[in-house]
Amino acid sequence: MDEARRLPERFAALQPFVERWALATERDRYHRLHSVGLDELRSFYEAVLPRLDEILDHLDRWSVQALPAAERTLFDLAMTFSETAHPLDLKWKDVDFDDAYSWKGFEFRTVSTVPVGMPPAD
Amino acid sequence: MDMTEPGKSITVFKGDVDALSSTVDIAHRLTPEFHALEVERVFRRAWLPIANVSQLAAPGSYLVTDVPPLKASLLVVRGDDGEIRVFHNICRHRGDKLVRTESGRRKGFTCAFHAWTFSNTGRLVGVTDAGQFRDLDRDALGLIPVRSEVWEDIAFVNFDPAAGSLEHWLGDFYHQYRGFSKGRVMMADHRVVLKTNWNLAVNAFSEGYHNLYIHRHTVPDYQGGTTNPNRHRAYIEVGRAFGRYSAHGNPNHRPTPAQEIVYRHSKPMFPAFTWFDMDALPPGVNPSRFEQWAFDIVHMVPNFILGPQANTHSMMWFWPIDHAHTDVRVQRFAFASDRPSDLIAQAHSRVRAREVLREDLATMESNFEALAAGAMPRIKLSQQELLIQNHYRAVDDLIGARHG
């Protein structure tokens, strides 16, 4: 196992999902969603949903900039959950739905809602 | 003979509704010839929102954007003097594109071609091998300014030297949104290029009539409720340079399992709507102070949609590339936060809104494909589609000729 991506001890049961589901960008999460079938998505969804309250309480002990490495991985996992829950939340029959504009058409620009220190002007 | 029942509705209407036409000639608007008129008389005359400037807080911070119908690349920059200015993104020497990065923070901008340098206020401050130029007037060779104004956190430009002020263009509206976006930052920036005409794309976002039908996969129960089964708008207003409506949130909306948890830890956002103290809103947001308010859709002529909501808002641009292609840009905003659960809740909201948008985008392409064949010259619009009627009234006013 990649030690750098180990989850906090109390969430060790979710470790098998880290490799494919702890993703750092909206683009990567969207592509992951559309690369799996509903069954694989369901196993991730059903593993995380009952722990979500606890995950959010745990992560909120830090600001996002100050998350330790294990919590950063857990945060990425929870972000991916948040961005891939809708097919099961909405009881779709697949990871996508009929008559939707192609997911491949989206371009994602980088954004950050986190107040960051201003880099020096060059 | 009209077989329909006299319309019962909760909608409160405001503005010069009688000046609008419920029948619009559409076929000729989808041609290259008409689009050429739109470029010269609409996009070169109107005040155009071009960028959100919430990210340009620090002196020297900049972004580069473009205005596709005018083929203009623009540099939006906060100078060391604190002013936000907009310049054509072009070097004053041989006219190469000056800035090639999307955004950043700089003291000045140096052209890659011959290394002329301009300050972040637009002055020419460095000419390489200057002794080889005869009669070089540096003061006359600063960056070419574009007339601009910042309204709330949105930069507007106008390419018409004879245009009045933005305040004149917007009228009372100009003063009605003070501070509505305060404390909010961008949480999503999505782009899509569609095979459609820009008018049809704006129209798809200017009415709520469609939402009972095309949004069944993504937000089946977020609007209306038992007292308003047809999901009529609570409020519809048309003005010279804008149209706006308020949507009715469904008080019996059932949150999905993930939504229920993430919003319990953060501020509820789309597709959940919170009831709260309306006095905290500036007067332009939820103008009728409708109690079960969900969100507003504000169409700013010609091609911009602002979507104010509690705890979040969206901005959408529908830029024509040509008569048959539209560059759609969607930005979403939420309160700045470094709390992990806030960011996870915001992610839930932006993804749901993105999936809702995919239902809208699909109709924009099929609508164009069907209409472009020309078999149907006119469209018929309901009272719930007054913003579309107003859109074509405004376009024709700018063009200076009424059609249909």
PDB file of N, CA, C and O in Angstrom, chain B residues 237-304:
ATOM      1  N   GLU B 237     -40.337  40.220 -14.433  1.00  0.00           N
ATOM      2  CA  GLU B 237     -40.185  41.644 -14.755  1.00  0.00           C
ATOM      3  C   GLU B 237     -39.363  41.799 -16.033  1.00  0.00           C
ATOM      4  O   GLU B 237     -38.370  41.104 -16.225  1.00  0.00           O
ATOM      5  N   VAL B 238     -39.794  42.713 -16.877  1.00  0.00           N
ATOM      6  CA  VAL B 238     -39.005  43.023 -18.073  1.00  0.00           C
ATOM      7  C   VAL B 238     -38.592  44.488 -18.046  1.00  0.00           C
ATOM      8  O   VAL B 238     -39.371  45.368 -17.680  1.00  0.00           O
ATOM      9  N   GLY B 239     -37.343  44.741 -18.414  1.00  0.00           N
ATOM     10  CA  GLY B 239     -36.824  46.103 -18.501  1.00  0.00           C
ATOM     11  C   GLY B 239     -36.102  46.282 -19.821  1.00  0.00           C
ATOM     12  O   GLY B 239     -36.007  45.351 -20.630  1.00  0.00           O
ATOM     13  N   ARG B 240     -35.574  47.482 -20.051  1.00  0.00           N
ATOM     14  CA  ARG B 240     -34.936  47.786 -21.329  1.00  0.00           C
ATOM     15  C   ARG B 240     -33.729  46.879 -21.596  1.00  0.00           C
ATOM     16  O   ARG B 240     -33.572  46.346 -22.677  1.00  0.00           O
ATOM     17  N   ALA B 241     -32.876  46.716 -20.583  1.00  0.00           N
ATOM     18  CA  ALA B 241     -31.644  45.962 -20.789  1.00  0.00           C
ATOM     19  C   ALA B 241     -31.596  44.684 -19.953  1.00  0.00           C
ATOM     20  O   ALA B 241     -30.549  44.065 -19.807  1.00  0.00           O
ATOM     21  N   PHE B 242     -32.738  44.299 -19.364  1.00  0.00           N
ATOM     22  CA  PHE B 242     -32.757  43.082 -18.550  1.00  0.00           C
ATOM     23  C   PHE B 242     -34.164  42.514 -18.488  1.00  0.00           C
ATOM     24  O   PHE B 242     -35.157  43.197 -18.768  1.00  0.00           O
ATOM     25  N   GLY B 243     -34.225  41.237 -18.112  1.00  0.00           N
ATOM     26  CA  GLY B 243     -35.483  40.622 -17.705  1.00  0.00           C
ATOM     27  C   GLY B 243     -35.156  39.754 -16.513  1.00  0.00           C
ATOM     28  O   GLY B 243     -34.025  39.262 -16.399  1.00  0.00           O
ATOM     29  N   ARG B 244     -36.091  39.576 -15.586  1.00  0.00           N
ATOM     30  CA  ARG B 244     -35.759  38.716 -14.455  1.00  0.00           C
ATOM     31  C   ARG B 244     -37.012  38.029 -13.929  1.00  0.00           C
ATOM     32  O   ARG B 244     -38.114  38.539 -14.061  1.00  0.00           O
ATOM     33  N   TYR B 245     -36.790  36.860 -13.365  1.00  0.00           N
ATOM     34  CA  TYR B 245     -37.902  36.170 -12.706  1.00  0.00           C
ATOM     35  C   TYR B 245     -37.442  35.547 -11.408  1.00  0.00           C
ATOM     36  O   TYR B 245     -36.250  35.334 -11.185  1.00  0.00           O
ATOM     37  N   SER B 246     -38.420  35.270 -10.522  1.00  0.00           N
ATOM     38  CA  SER B 246     -38.159  34.540  -9.283  1.00  0.00           C
ATOM     39  C   SER B 246     -38.848  33.188  -9.364  1.00  0.00           C
ATOM     40  O   SER B 246     -40.003  33.105  -9.793  1.00  0.00           O
ATOM     41  N   ALA B 247     -38.131  32.146  -8.965  1.00  0.00           N
ATOM     42  CA  ALA B 247     -38.687  30.794  -8.978  1.00  0.00           C
ATOM     43  C   ALA B 247     -39.203  30.433  -7.588  1.00  0.00           C
ATOM     44  O   ALA B 247     -38.710  30.918  -6.572  1.00  0.00           O
ATOM     45  N   HIS B 248     -40.201  29.553  -7.584  1.00  0.00           N
ATOM     46  CA  HIS B 248     -40.877  29.114  -6.364  1.00  0.00           C
ATOM     47  C   HIS B 248     -40.238  27.812  -5.878  1.00  0.00           C
ATOM     48  O   HIS B 248     -40.337  26.781  -6.540  1.00  0.00           O
ATOM     49  N   GLY B 249     -39.577  27.845  -4.736  1.00  0.00           N
ATOM     50  CA  GLY B 249     -39.024  26.620  -4.167  1.00  0.00           C
ATOM     51  C   GLY B 249     -40.140  25.727  -3.643  1.00  0.00           C
ATOM     52  O   GLY B 249     -41.163  26.217  -3.186  1.00  0.00           O
ATOM     53  N   ASN B 250     -39.925  24.419  -3.731  1.00  0.00           N
ATOM     54  CA  ASN B 250     -40.936  23.490  -3.225  1.00  0.00           C
ATOM     55  C   ASN B 250     -40.705  23.247  -1.733  1.00  0.00           C
ATOM     56  O   ASN B 250     -39.703  22.643  -1.359  1.00  0.00           O
ATOM     57  N   PRO B 251     -41.629  23.709  -0.871  1.00  0.00           N
ATOM     58  CA  PRO B 251     -41.419  23.508   0.567  1.00  0.00           C
ATOM     59  C   PRO B 251     -41.418  22.036   0.959  1.00  0.00           C
ATOM     60  O   PRO B 251     -40.934  21.683   2.046  1.00  0.00           O
ATOM     61  N   ASN B 252     -41.928  21.174   0.073  1.00  0.00           N
ATOM     62  CA  ASN B 252     -41.961  19.734   0.374  1.00  0.00           C
ATOM     63  C   ASN B 252     -40.864  18.951  -0.354  1.00  0.00           C
ATOM     64  O   ASN B 252     -40.944  17.731  -0.475  1.00  0.00           O
ATOM     65  N   HIS B 253     -39.848  19.691  -0.854  1.00  0.00           N
ATOM     66  CA  HIS B 253     -38.708  19.044  -1.508  1.00  0.00           C
ATOM     67  C   HIS B 253     -38.096  18.004  -0.567  1.00  0.00           C
ATOM     68  O   HIS B 253     -37.860  18.267   0.603  1.00  0.00           O
ATOM     69  N   ARG B 254     -37.842  16.799  -1.095  1.00  0.00           N
ATOM     70  CA  ARG B 254     -37.219  15.738  -0.278  1.00  0.00           C
ATOM     71  C   ARG B 254     -35.738  15.666  -0.609  1.00  0.00           C
ATOM     72  O   ARG B 254     -35.365  15.304  -1.731  1.00  0.00           O
ATOM     73  N   PRO B 255     -34.895  15.997   0.357  1.00  0.00           N
ATOM     74  CA  PRO B 255     -33.453  15.921   0.087  1.00  0.00           C
ATOM     75  C   PRO B 255     -33.026  14.478  -0.156  1.00  0.00           C
ATOM     76  O   PRO B 255     -33.566  13.556   0.448  1.00  0.00           O
ATOM     77  N   THR B 256     -32.059  14.299  -1.049  1.00  0.00           N
ATOM     78  CA  THR B 256     -31.493  12.962  -1.269  1.00  0.00           C
ATOM     79  C   THR B 256     -30.605  12.622  -0.075  1.00  0.00           C
ATOM     80  O   THR B 256     -30.238  13.507   0.710  1.00  0.00           O
ATOM     81  N   PRO B 257     -30.229  11.337   0.087  1.00  0.00           N
ATOM     82  CA  PRO B 257     -29.441  10.939   1.269  1.00  0.00           C
ATOM     83  C   PRO B 257     -28.136  11.724   1.448  1.00  0.00           C
ATOM     84  O   PRO B 257     -27.833  12.198   2.556  1.00  0.00           O
ATOM     85  N   ALA B 258     -27.368  11.894   0.388  1.00  0.00           N
ATOM     86  CA  ALA B 258     -26.094  12.608   0.518  1.00  0.00           C
ATOM     87  C   ALA B 258     -26.333  14.095   0.788  1.00  0.00           C
ATOM     88  O   ALA B 258     -25.663  14.711   1.625  1.00  0.00           O
ATOM     89  N   GLN B 259     -27.297  14.655   0.079  1.00  0.00           N
ATOM     90  CA  GLN B 259     -27.622  16.085   0.253  1.00  0.00           C
ATOM     91  C   GLN B 259     -28.015  16.391   1.694  1.00  0.00           C
ATOM     92  O   GLN B 259     -27.590  17.390   2.275  1.00  0.00           O
ATOM     93  N   GLU B 260     -28.817  15.514   2.259  1.00  0.00           N
ATOM     94  CA  GLU B 260     -29.324  15.719   3.620  1.00  0.00           C
ATOM     95  C   GLU B 260     -28.146  15.839   4.602  1.00  0.00           C
ATOM     96  O   GLU B 260     -28.136  16.696   5.478  1.00  0.00           O
ATOM     97  N   ILE B 261     -27.140  14.994   4.407  1.00  0.00           N
ATOM     98  CA  ILE B 261     -25.998  14.999   5.340  1.00  0.00           C
ATOM     99  C   ILE B 261     -25.078  16.197   5.102  1.00  0.00           C
ATOM    100  O   ILE B 261     -24.723  16.911   6.043  1.00  0.00           O
ATOM    101  N   VAL B 262     -24.703  16.448   3.855  1.00  0.00           N
ATOM    102  CA  VAL B 262     -23.701  17.514   3.634  1.00  0.00           C
ATOM    103  C   VAL B 262     -24.263  18.897   4.000  1.00  0.00           C
ATOM    104  O   VAL B 262     -23.538  19.741   4.527  1.00  0.00           O
ATOM    105  N   TYR B 263     -25.545  19.125   3.751  1.00  0.00           N
ATOM    106  CA  TYR B 263     -26.103  20.439   4.074  1.00  0.00           C
ATOM    107  C   TYR B 263     -26.396  20.591   5.566  1.00  0.00           C
ATOM    108  O   TYR B 263     -26.571  21.695   6.059  1.00  0.00           O
ATOM    109  N   ARG B 264     -26.456  19.490   6.293  1.00  0.00           N
ATOM    110  CA  ARG B 264     -26.593  19.593   7.749  1.00  0.00           C
ATOM    111  C   ARG B 264     -25.297  20.139   8.358  1.00  0.00           C
ATOM    112  O   ARG B 264     -25.289  20.736   9.418  1.00  0.00           O
ATOM    113  N   HIS B 265     -24.180  19.931   7.666  1.00  0.00           N
ATOM    114  CA  HIS B 265     -22.876  20.389   8.164  1.00  0.00           C
ATOM    115  C   HIS B 265     -22.476  21.745   7.607  1.00  0.00           C
ATOM    116  O   HIS B 265     -21.416  22.264   7.953  1.00  0.00           O
ATOM    117  N   SER B 266     -23.272  22.302   6.680  1.00  0.00           N
ATOM    118  CA  SER B 266     -22.849  23.526   6.002  1.00  0.00           C
ATOM    119  C   SER B 266     -24.070  24.363   5.671  1.00  0.00           C
ATOM    120  O   SER B 266     -25.143  24.160   6.225  1.00  0.00           O
ATOM    121  N   LYS B 267     -23.900  25.306   4.744  1.00  0.00           N
ATOM    122  CA  LYS B 267     -25.014  26.157   4.324  1.00  0.00           C
ATOM    123  C   LYS B 267     -25.763  25.465   3.184  1.00  0.00           C
ATOM    124  O   LYS B 267     -25.158  25.155   2.167  1.00  0.00           O
ATOM    125  N   PRO B 268     -27.068  25.246   3.344  1.00  0.00           N
ATOM    126  CA  PRO B 268     -27.806  24.623   2.242  1.00  0.00           C
ATOM    127  C   PRO B 268     -27.744  25.471   0.982  1.00  0.00           C
ATOM    128  O   PRO B 268     -27.815  26.696   1.037  1.00  0.00           O
ATOM    129  N   MET B 269     -27.577  24.800  -0.129  1.00  0.00           N
ATOM    130  CA  MET B 269     -27.495  25.473  -1.429  1.00  0.00           C
ATOM    131  C   MET B 269     -28.273  24.640  -2.426  1.00  0.00           C
ATOM    132  O   MET B 269     -28.774  23.568  -2.113  1.00  0.00           O
ATOM    133  N   PHE B 270     -28.305  25.105  -3.659  1.00  0.00           N
ATOM    134  CA  PHE B 270     -28.964  24.383  -4.736  1.00  0.00           C
ATOM    135  C   PHE B 270     -28.680  22.888  -4.641  1.00  0.00           C
ATOM    136  O   PHE B 270     -27.517  22.523  -4.478  1.00  0.00           O
ATOM    137  N   PRO B 271     -29.674  21.996  -4.784  1.00  0.00           N
ATOM    138  CA  PRO B 271     -31.078  22.272  -5.087  1.00  0.00           C
ATOM    139  C   PRO B 271     -31.968  22.394  -3.845  1.00  0.00           C
ATOM    140  O   PRO B 271     -33.180  22.198  -3.937  1.00  0.00           O
ATOM    141  N   ALA B 272     -31.363  22.706  -2.702  1.00  0.00           N
ATOM    142  CA  ALA B 272     -32.159  22.977  -1.504  1.00  0.00           C
ATOM    143  C   ALA B 272     -32.248  24.491  -1.358  1.00  0.00           C
ATOM    144  O   ALA B 272     -31.315  25.207  -1.693  1.00  0.00           O
ATOM    145  N   PHE B 273     -33.358  24.975  -0.881  1.00  0.00           N
ATOM    146  CA  PHE B 273     -33.511  26.418  -0.714  1.00  0.00           C
ATOM    147  C   PHE B 273     -33.900  26.696   0.725  1.00  0.00           C
ATOM    148  O   PHE B 273     -34.795  26.050   1.263  1.00  0.00           O
ATOM    149  N   THR B 274     -33.213  27.635   1.341  1.00  0.00           N
ATOM    150  CA  THR B 274     -33.496  27.914   2.746  1.00  0.00           C
ATOM    151  C   THR B 274     -34.390  29.135   2.860  1.00  0.00           C
ATOM    152  O   THR B 274     -34.280  30.075   2.088  1.00  0.00           O
ATOM    153  N   TRP B 275     -35.275  29.126   3.803  1.00  0.00           N
ATOM    154  CA  TRP B 275     -36.103  30.294   4.096  1.00  0.00           C
ATOM    155  C   TRP B 275     -35.336  31.117   5.130  1.00  0.00           C
ATOM    156  O   TRP B 275     -34.808  30.579   6.099  1.00  0.00           O
ATOM    157  N   PHE B 276     -35.235  32.395   4.903  1.00  0.00           N
ATOM    158  CA  PHE B 276     -34.417  33.209   5.796  1.00  0.00           C
ATOM    159  C   PHE B 276     -34.902  34.639   5.760  1.00  0.00           C
ATOM    160  O   PHE B 276     -35.869  34.961   5.060  1.00  0.00           O
ATOM    161  N   ASP B 277     -34.215  35.494   6.470  1.00  0.00           N
ATOM    162  CA  ASP B 277     -34.604  36.895   6.601  1.00  0.00           C
ATOM    163  C   ASP B 277     -34.363  37.647   5.289  1.00  0.00           C
ATOM    164  O   ASP B 277     -33.232  37.923   4.916  1.00  0.00           O
ATOM    165  N   MET B 278     -35.454  37.956   4.596  1.00  0.00           N
ATOM    166  CA  MET B 278     -35.342  38.620   3.296  1.00  0.00           C
ATOM    167  C   MET B 278     -34.779  40.033   3.425  1.00  0.00           C
ATOM    168  O   MET B 278     -34.278  40.588   2.448  1.00  0.00           O
ATOM    169  N   ASP B 279     -34.886  40.633   4.608  1.00  0.00           N
ATOM    170  CA  ASP B 279     -34.393  41.997   4.763  1.00  0.00           C
ATOM    171  C   ASP B 279     -32.890  42.090   4.528  1.00  0.00           C
ATOM    172  O   ASP B 279     -32.356  43.166   4.281  1.00  0.00           O
ATOM    173  N   ALA B 280     -32.202  40.949   4.627  1.00  0.00           N
ATOM    174  CA  ALA B 280     -30.759  40.946   4.415  1.00  0.00           C
ATOM    175  C   ALA B 280     -30.402  41.063   2.932  1.00  0.00           C
ATOM    176  O   ALA B 280     -29.250  41.276   2.592  1.00  0.00           O
ATOM    177  N   LEU B 281     -31.389  40.913   2.058  1.00  0.00           N
ATOM    178  CA  LEU B 281     -31.109  40.939   0.622  1.00  0.00           C
ATOM    179  C   LEU B 281     -31.225  42.354   0.075  1.00  0.00           C
ATOM    180  O   LEU B 281     -32.131  43.092   0.460  1.00  0.00           O
ATOM    181  N   PRO B 282     -30.365  42.715  -0.888  1.00  0.00           N
ATOM    182  CA  PRO B 282     -30.598  43.983  -1.590  1.00  0.00           C
ATOM    183  C   PRO B 282     -31.908  43.870  -2.397  1.00  0.00           C
ATOM    184  O   PRO B 282     -32.348  42.761  -2.705  1.00  0.00           O
ATOM    185  N   PRO B 283     -32.525  45.008  -2.743  1.00  0.00           N
ATOM    186  CA  PRO B 283     -33.885  44.972  -3.290  1.00  0.00           C
ATOM    187  C   PRO B 283     -34.035  44.245  -4.624  1.00  0.00           C
ATOM    188  O   PRO B 283     -35.119  43.773  -4.949  1.00  0.00           O
ATOM    189  N   GLY B 284     -32.930  44.121  -5.407  1.00  0.00           N
ATOM    190  CA  GLY B 284     -33.037  43.453  -6.701  1.00  0.00           C
ATOM    191  C   GLY B 284     -33.138  41.946  -6.598  1.00  0.00           C
ATOM    192  O   GLY B 284     -33.587  41.280  -7.528  1.00  0.00           O
ATOM    193  N   VAL B 285     -32.704  41.390  -5.476  1.00  0.00           N
ATOM    194  CA  VAL B 285     -32.732  39.938  -5.301  1.00  0.00           C
ATOM    195  C   VAL B 285     -34.071  39.547  -4.691  1.00  0.00           C
ATOM    196  O   VAL B 285     -34.482  40.113  -3.674  1.00  0.00           O
ATOM    197  N   ASN B 286     -34.762  38.598  -5.300  1.00  0.00           N
ATOM    198  CA  ASN B 286     -36.132  38.252  -4.927  1.00  0.00           C
ATOM    199  C   ASN B 286     -36.956  39.541  -4.782  1.00  0.00           C
ATOM    200  O   ASN B 286     -37.422  39.876  -3.699  1.00  0.00           O
ATOM    201  N   PRO B 287     -37.152  40.271  -5.899  1.00  0.00           N
ATOM    202  CA  PRO B 287     -37.724  41.627  -5.836  1.00  0.00           C
ATOM    203  C   PRO B 287     -39.108  41.684  -5.193  1.00  0.00           C
ATOM    204  O   PRO B 287     -39.444  42.682  -4.563  1.00  0.00           O
ATOM    205  N   SER B 288     -39.918  40.631  -5.333  1.00  0.00           N
ATOM    206  CA  SER B 288     -41.268  40.670  -4.753  1.00  0.00           C
ATOM    207  C   SER B 288     -41.274  40.123  -3.332  1.00  0.00           C
ATOM    208  O   SER B 288     -42.334  40.050  -2.703  1.00  0.00           O
ATOM    209  N   ARG B 289     -40.112  39.746  -2.819  1.00  0.00           N
ATOM    210  CA  ARG B 289     -39.988  39.184  -1.470  1.00  0.00           C
ATOM    211  C   ARG B 289     -40.919  37.992  -1.282  1.00  0.00           C
ATOM    212  O   ARG B 289     -41.591  37.826  -0.272  1.00  0.00           O
ATOM    213  N   PHE B 290     -40.929  37.144  -2.326  1.00  0.00           N
ATOM    214  CA  PHE B 290     -41.744  35.932  -2.313  1.00  0.00           C
ATOM    215  C   PHE B 290     -41.234  35.006  -1.209  1.00  0.00           C
ATOM    216  O   PHE B 290     -40.044  34.712  -1.129  1.00  0.00           O
ATOM    217  N   GLU B 291     -42.143  34.543  -0.366  1.00  0.00           N
ATOM    218  CA  GLU B 291     -41.721  33.856   0.853  1.00  0.00           C
ATOM    219  C   GLU B 291     -41.020  32.518   0.592  1.00  0.00           C
ATOM    220  O   GLU B 291     -40.046  32.172   1.258  1.00  0.00           O
ATOM    221  N   GLN B 292     -41.523  31.761  -0.399  1.00  0.00           N
ATOM    222  CA  GLN B 292     -40.924  30.451  -0.675  1.00  0.00           C
ATOM    223  C   GLN B 292     -39.967  30.551  -1.861  1.00  0.00           C
ATOM    224  O   GLN B 292     -39.937  29.702  -2.748  1.00  0.00           O
ATOM    225  N   TRP B 293     -39.148  31.592  -1.807  1.00  0.00           N
ATOM    226  CA  TRP B 293     -38.219  31.899  -2.887  1.00  0.00           C
ATOM    227  C   TRP B 293     -37.163  30.802  -3.047  1.00  0.00           C
ATOM    228  O   TRP B 293     -36.596  30.328  -2.059  1.00  0.00           O
ATOM    229  N   ALA B 294     -36.884  30.454  -4.311  1.00  0.00           N
ATOM    230  CA  ALA B 294     -35.817  29.488  -4.599  1.00  0.00           C
ATOM    231  C   ALA B 294     -34.593  30.209  -5.151  1.00  0.00           C
ATOM    232  O   ALA B 294     -33.503  30.119  -4.602  1.00  0.00           O
ATOM    233  N   PHE B 295     -34.787  30.921  -6.256  1.00  0.00           N
ATOM    234  CA  PHE B 295     -33.688  31.654  -6.883  1.00  0.00           C
ATOM    235  C   PHE B 295     -34.273  32.613  -7.905  1.00  0.00           C
ATOM    236  O   PHE B 295     -35.443  32.503  -8.272  1.00  0.00           O
ATOM    237  N   ASP B 296     -33.452  33.556  -8.351  1.00  0.00           N
ATOM    238  CA  ASP B 296     -33.829  34.428  -9.453  1.00  0.00           C
ATOM    239  C   ASP B 296     -33.023  34.036 -10.688  1.00  0.00           C
ATOM    240  O   ASP B 296     -31.901  33.529 -10.567  1.00  0.00           O
ATOM    241  N   ILE B 297     -33.621  34.290 -11.830  1.00  0.00           N
ATOM    242  CA  ILE B 297     -32.872  34.256 -13.084  1.00  0.00           C
ATOM    243  C   ILE B 297     -32.932  35.673 -13.640  1.00  0.00           C
ATOM    244  O   ILE B 297     -34.012  36.240 -13.806  1.00  0.00           O
ATOM    245  N   VAL B 298     -31.766  36.250 -13.862  1.00  0.00           N
ATOM    246  CA  VAL B 298     -31.681  37.619 -14.351  1.00  0.00           C
ATOM    247  C   VAL B 298     -30.994  37.591 -15.714  1.00  0.00           C
ATOM    248  O   VAL B 298     -29.816  37.234 -15.809  1.00  0.00           O
ATOM    249  N   HIS B 299     -31.750  37.906 -16.752  1.00  0.00           N
ATOM    250  CA  HIS B 299     -31.163  37.966 -18.093  1.00  0.00           C
ATOM    251  C   HIS B 299     -30.696  39.391 -18.327  1.00  0.00           C
ATOM    252  O   HIS B 299     -31.493  40.325 -18.310  1.00  0.00           O
ATOM    253  N   MET B 300     -29.408  39.571 -18.519  1.00  0.00           N
ATOM    254  CA  MET B 300     -28.874  40.891 -18.849  1.00  0.00           C
ATOM    255  C   MET B 300     -28.574  40.885 -20.340  1.00  0.00           C
ATOM    256  O   MET B 300     -27.763  40.089 -20.816  1.00  0.00           O
ATOM    257  N   VAL B 301     -29.263  41.757 -21.060  1.00  0.00           N
ATOM    258  CA  VAL B 301     -29.143  41.835 -22.516  1.00  0.00           C
ATOM    259  C   VAL B 301     -27.688  42.145 -22.885  1.00  0.00           C
ATOM    260  O   VAL B 301     -27.087  43.023 -22.263  1.00  0.00           O
ATOM    261  N   PRO B 302     -27.095  41.433 -23.839  1.00  0.00           N
ATOM    262  CA  PRO B 302     -27.756  40.436 -24.667  1.00  0.00           C
ATOM    263  C   PRO B 302     -27.612  38.991 -24.204  1.00  0.00           C
ATOM    264  O   PRO B 302     -28.536  38.208 -24.404  1.00  0.00           O
ATOM    265  N   ASN B 303     -26.489  38.590 -23.599  1.00  0.00           N
ATOM    266  CA  ASN B 303     -26.163  37.151 -23.567  1.00  0.00           C
ATOM    267  C   ASN B 303     -25.709  36.641 -22.209  1.00  0.00           C
ATOM    268  O   ASN B 303     -24.992  35.653 -22.138  1.00  0.00           O
ATOM    269  N   PHE B 304     -26.098  37.310 -21.134  1.00  0.00           N
ATOM    270  CA  PHE B 304     -25.592  36.957 -19.807  1.00  0.00           C
ATOM    271  C   PHE B 304     -26.757  36.636 -18.874  1.00  0.00           C
ATOM    272  O   PHE B 304     -27.777  37.338 -18.900  1.00  0.00           O
TER     273      PHE B 304
END
